[in-house]
mmCIF file of N, CA and C in Angstrom:
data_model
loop_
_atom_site.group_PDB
_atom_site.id
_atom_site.type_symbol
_atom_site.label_atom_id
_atom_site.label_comp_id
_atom_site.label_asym_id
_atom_site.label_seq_id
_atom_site.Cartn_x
_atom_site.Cartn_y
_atom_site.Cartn_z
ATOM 1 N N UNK A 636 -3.523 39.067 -13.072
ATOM 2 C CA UNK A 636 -3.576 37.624 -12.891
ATOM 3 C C UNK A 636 -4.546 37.316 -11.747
ATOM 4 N N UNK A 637 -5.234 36.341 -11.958
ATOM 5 C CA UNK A 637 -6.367 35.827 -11.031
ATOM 6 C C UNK A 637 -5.790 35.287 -9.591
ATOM 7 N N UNK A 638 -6.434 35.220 -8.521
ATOM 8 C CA UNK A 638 -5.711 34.610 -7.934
ATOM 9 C C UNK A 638 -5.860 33.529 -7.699
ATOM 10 N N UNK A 639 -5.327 32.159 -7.444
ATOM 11 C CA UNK A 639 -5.400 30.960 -7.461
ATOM 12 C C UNK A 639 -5.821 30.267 -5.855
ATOM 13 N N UNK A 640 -6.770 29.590 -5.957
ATOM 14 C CA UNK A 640 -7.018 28.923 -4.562
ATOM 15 C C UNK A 640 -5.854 28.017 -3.908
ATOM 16 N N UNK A 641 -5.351 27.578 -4.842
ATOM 17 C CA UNK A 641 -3.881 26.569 -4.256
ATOM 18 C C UNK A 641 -2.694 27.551 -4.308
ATOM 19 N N UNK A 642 -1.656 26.987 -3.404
ATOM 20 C CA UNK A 642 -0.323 27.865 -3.293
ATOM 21 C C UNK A 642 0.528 26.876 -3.587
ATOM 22 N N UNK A 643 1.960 27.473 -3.939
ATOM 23 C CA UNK A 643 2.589 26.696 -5.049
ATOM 24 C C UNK A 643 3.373 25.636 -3.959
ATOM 25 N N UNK A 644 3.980 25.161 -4.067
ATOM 26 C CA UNK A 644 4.870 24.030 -3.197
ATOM 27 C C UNK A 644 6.077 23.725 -4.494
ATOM 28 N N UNK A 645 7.069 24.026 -3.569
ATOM 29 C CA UNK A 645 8.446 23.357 -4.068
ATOM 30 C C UNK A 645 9.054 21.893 -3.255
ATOM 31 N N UNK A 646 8.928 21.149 -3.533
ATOM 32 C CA UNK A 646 9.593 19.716 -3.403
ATOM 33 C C UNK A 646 10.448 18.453 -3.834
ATOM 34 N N UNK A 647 11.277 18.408 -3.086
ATOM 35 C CA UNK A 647 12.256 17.891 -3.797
ATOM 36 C C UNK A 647 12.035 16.311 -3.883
ATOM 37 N N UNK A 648 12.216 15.570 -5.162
ATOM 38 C CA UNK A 648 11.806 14.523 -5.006
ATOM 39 C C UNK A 648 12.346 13.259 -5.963
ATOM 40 N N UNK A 649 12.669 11.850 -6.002
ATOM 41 C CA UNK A 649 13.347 11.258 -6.913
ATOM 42 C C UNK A 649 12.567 11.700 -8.177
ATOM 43 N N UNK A 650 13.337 11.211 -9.172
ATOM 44 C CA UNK A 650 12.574 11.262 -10.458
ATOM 45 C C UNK A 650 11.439 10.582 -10.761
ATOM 46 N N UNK A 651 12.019 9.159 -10.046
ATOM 47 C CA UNK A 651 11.022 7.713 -10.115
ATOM 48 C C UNK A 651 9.971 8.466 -9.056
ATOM 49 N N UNK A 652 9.237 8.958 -8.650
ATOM 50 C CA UNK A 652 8.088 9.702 -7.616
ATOM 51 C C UNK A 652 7.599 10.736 -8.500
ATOM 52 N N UNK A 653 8.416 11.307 -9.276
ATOM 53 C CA UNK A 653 7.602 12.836 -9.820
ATOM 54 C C UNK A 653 5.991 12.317 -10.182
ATOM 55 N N UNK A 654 5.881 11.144 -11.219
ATOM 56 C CA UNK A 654 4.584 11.328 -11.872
ATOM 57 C C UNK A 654 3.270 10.651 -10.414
ATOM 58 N N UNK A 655 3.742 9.636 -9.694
ATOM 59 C CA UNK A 655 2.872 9.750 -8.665
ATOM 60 C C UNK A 655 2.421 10.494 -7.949
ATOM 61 N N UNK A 656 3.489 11.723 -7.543
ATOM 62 C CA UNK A 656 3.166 12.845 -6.579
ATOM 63 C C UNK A 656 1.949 13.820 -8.081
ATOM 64 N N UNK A 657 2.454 13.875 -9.315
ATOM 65 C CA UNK A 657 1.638 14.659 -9.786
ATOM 66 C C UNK A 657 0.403 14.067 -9.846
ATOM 67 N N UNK A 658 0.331 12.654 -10.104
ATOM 68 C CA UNK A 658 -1.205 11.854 -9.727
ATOM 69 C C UNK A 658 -2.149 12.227 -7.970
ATOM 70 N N UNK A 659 -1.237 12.358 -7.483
ATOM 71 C CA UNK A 659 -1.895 12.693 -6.185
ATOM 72 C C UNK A 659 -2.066 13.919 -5.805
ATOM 73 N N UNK A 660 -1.431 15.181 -5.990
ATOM 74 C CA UNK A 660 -1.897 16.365 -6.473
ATOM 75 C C UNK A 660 -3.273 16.630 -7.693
ATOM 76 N N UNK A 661 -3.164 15.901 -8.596
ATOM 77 C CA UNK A 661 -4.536 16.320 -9.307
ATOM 78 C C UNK A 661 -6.198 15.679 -8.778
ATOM 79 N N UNK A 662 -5.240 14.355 -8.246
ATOM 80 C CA UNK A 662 -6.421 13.894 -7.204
ATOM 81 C C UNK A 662 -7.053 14.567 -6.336
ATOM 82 N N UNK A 663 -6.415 14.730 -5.669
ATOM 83 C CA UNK A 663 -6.514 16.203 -4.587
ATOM 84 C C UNK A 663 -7.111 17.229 -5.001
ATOM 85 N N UNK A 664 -6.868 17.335 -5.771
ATOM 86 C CA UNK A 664 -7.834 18.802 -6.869
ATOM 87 C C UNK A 664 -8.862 18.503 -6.702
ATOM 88 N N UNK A 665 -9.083 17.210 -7.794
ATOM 89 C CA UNK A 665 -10.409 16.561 -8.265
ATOM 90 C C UNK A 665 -11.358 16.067 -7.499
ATOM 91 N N UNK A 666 -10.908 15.191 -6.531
ATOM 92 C CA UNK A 666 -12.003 14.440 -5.495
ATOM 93 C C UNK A 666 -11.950 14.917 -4.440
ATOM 94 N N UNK A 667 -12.893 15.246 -3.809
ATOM 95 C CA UNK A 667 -12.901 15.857 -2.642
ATOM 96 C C UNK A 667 -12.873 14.641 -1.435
ATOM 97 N N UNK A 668 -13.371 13.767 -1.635
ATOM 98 C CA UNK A 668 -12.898 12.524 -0.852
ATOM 99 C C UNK A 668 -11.585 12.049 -0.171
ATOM 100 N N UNK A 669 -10.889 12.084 -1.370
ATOM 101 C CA UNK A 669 -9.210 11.354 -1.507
ATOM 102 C C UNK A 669 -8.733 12.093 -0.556
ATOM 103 N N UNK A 670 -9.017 13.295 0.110
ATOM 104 C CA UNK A 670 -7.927 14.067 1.212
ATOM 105 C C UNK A 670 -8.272 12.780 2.368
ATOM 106 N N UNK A 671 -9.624 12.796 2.492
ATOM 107 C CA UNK A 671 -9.975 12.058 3.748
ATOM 108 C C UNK A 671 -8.757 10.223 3.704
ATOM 109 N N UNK A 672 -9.098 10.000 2.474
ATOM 110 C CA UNK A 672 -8.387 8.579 2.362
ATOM 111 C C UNK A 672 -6.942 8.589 2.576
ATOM 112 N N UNK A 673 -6.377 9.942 1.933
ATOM 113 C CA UNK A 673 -4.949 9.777 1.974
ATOM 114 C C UNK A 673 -4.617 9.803 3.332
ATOM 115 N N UNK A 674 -4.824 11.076 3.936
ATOM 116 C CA UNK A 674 -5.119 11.219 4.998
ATOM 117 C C UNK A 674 -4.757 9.922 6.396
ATOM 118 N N UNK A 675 -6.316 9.044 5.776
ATOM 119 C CA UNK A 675 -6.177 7.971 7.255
ATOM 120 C C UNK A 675 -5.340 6.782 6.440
ATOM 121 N N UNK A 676 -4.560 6.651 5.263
ATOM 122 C CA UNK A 676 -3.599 5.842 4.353
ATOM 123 C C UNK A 676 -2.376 6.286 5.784
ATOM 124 N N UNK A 677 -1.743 7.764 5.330
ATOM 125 C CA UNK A 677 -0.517 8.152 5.979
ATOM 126 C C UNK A 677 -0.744 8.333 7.679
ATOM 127 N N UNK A 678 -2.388 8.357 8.141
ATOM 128 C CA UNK A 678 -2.177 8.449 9.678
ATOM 129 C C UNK A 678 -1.838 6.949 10.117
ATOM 130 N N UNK A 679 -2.221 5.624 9.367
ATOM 131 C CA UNK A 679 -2.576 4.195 9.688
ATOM 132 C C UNK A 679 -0.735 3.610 9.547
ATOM 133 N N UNK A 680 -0.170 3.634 10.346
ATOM 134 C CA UNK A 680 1.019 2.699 10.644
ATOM 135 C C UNK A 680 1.061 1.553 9.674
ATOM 136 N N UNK A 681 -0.068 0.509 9.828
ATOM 137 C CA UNK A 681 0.119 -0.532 9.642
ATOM 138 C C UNK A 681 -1.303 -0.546 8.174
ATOM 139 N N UNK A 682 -1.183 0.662 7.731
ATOM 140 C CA UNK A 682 -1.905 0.336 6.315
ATOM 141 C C UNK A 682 -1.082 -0.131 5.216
ATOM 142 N N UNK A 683 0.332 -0.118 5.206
ATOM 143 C CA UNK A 683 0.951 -0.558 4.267
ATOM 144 C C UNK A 683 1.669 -2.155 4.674
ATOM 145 N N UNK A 684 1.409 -2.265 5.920
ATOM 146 C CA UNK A 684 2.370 -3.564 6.619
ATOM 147 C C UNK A 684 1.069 -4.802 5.626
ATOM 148 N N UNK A 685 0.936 -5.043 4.442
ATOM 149 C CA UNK A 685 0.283 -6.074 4.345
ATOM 150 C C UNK A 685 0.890 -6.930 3.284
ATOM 151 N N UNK A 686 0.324 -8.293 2.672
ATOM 152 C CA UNK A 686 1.389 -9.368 1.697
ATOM 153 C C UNK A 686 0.127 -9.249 0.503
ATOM 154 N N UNK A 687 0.918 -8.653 -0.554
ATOM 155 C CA UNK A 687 -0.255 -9.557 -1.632
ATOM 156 C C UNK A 687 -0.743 -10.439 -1.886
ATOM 157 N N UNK A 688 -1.606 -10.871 -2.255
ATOM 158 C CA UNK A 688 -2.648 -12.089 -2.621
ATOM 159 C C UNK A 688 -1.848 -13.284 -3.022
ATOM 160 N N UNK A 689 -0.854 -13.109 -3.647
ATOM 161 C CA UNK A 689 -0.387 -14.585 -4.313
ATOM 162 C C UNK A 689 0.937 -14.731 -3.201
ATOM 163 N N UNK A 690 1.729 -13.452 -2.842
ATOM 164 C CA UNK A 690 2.423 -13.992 -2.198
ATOM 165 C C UNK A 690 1.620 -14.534 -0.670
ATOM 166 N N UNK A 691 0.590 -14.241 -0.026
ATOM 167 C CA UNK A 691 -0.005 -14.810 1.456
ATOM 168 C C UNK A 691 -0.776 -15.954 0.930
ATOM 169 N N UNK A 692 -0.980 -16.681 -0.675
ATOM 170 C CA UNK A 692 -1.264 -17.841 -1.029
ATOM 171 C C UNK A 692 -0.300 -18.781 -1.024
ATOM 172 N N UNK A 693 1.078 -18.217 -1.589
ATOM 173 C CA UNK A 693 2.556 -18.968 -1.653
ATOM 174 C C UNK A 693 2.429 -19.310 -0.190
ATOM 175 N N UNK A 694 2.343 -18.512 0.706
ATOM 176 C CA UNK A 694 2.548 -18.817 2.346
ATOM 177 C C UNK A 694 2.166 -19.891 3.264
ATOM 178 N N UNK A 695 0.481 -20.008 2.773
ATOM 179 C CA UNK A 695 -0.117 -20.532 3.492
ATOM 180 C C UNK A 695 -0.014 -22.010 2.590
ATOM 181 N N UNK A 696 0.241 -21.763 1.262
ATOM 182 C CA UNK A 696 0.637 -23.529 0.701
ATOM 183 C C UNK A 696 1.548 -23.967 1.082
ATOM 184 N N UNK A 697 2.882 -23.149 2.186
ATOM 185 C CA UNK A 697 3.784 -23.549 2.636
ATOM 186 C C UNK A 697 3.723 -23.555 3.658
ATOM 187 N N UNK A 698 2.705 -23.138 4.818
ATOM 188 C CA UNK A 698 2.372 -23.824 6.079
ATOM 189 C C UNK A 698 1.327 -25.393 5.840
ATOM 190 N N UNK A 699 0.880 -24.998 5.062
ATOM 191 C CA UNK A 699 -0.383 -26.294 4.554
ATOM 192 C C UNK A 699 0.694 -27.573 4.553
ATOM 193 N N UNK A 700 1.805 -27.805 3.655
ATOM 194 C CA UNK A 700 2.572 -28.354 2.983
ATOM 195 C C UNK A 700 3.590 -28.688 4.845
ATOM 196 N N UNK A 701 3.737 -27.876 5.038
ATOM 197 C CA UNK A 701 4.606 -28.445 6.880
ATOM 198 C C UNK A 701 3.535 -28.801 7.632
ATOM 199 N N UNK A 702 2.767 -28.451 7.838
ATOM 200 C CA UNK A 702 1.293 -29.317 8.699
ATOM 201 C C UNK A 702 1.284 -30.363 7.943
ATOM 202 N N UNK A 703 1.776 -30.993 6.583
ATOM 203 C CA UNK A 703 1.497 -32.329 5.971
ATOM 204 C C UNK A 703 2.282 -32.820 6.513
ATOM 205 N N UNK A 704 3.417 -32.525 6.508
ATOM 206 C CA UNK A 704 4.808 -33.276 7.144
ATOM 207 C C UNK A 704 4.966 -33.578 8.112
ATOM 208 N N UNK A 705 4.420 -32.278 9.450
ATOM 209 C CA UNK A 705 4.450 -32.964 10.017
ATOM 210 C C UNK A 705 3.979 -34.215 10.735
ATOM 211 N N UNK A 706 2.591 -34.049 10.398
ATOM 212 C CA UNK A 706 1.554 -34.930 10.254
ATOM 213 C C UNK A 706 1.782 -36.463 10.488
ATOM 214 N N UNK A 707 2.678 -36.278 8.871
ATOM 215 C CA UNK A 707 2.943 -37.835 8.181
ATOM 216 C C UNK A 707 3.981 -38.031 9.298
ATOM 217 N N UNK A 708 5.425 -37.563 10.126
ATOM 218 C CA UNK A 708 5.638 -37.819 10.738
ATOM 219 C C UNK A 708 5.285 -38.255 12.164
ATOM 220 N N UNK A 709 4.238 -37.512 12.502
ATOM 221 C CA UNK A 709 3.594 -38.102 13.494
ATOM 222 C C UNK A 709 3.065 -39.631 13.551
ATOM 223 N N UNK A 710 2.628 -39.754 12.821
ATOM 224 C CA UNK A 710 1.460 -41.056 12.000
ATOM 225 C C UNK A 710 2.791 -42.230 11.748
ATOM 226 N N UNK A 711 3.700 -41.724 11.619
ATOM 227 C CA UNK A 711 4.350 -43.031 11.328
ATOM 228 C C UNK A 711 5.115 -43.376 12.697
ATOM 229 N N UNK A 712 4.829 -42.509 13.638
ATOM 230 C CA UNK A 712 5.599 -43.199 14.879
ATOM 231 C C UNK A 712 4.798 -44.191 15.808
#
């Protein structure tokens, strides 16, 4: 048997994770890049602290929408 450049890894993991971890293992294979990305992904604290697009749109139509109010309250005193 040949010998293989990778060594095996046993990890225990939900079910719901198996096929991502196998997506990121073949990545890893494949692109020689993706180490660097994953990499500064898991060194960066605050790479995951962010709001998706529609929900930081919901947000700001609901600060927009209290800056109206208060507004109109101002204006009428």
């Amino acid at each position: 048997m040949a010998s293989s450049p990778t060594k095996h890894l046993n990890l225990r993991a939900r079910t719901s994770h198996h096929d991502i971890l196998r997506r990121v293992n073949d990545r890893l294979k494949t692109d020689p890049t993706f180490f660097t990305v994953l990499r500064g992904l898991l060194d960066d604290l605050e790479a995951t602290a962010f709001m998706p697009i529609r929900d930081l749109r919901a947000e700001l139509h609901r600060i927009h929408a209290r800056i109206d109010a208060l507004e109109a309250q101002v204006d009428s005193r």
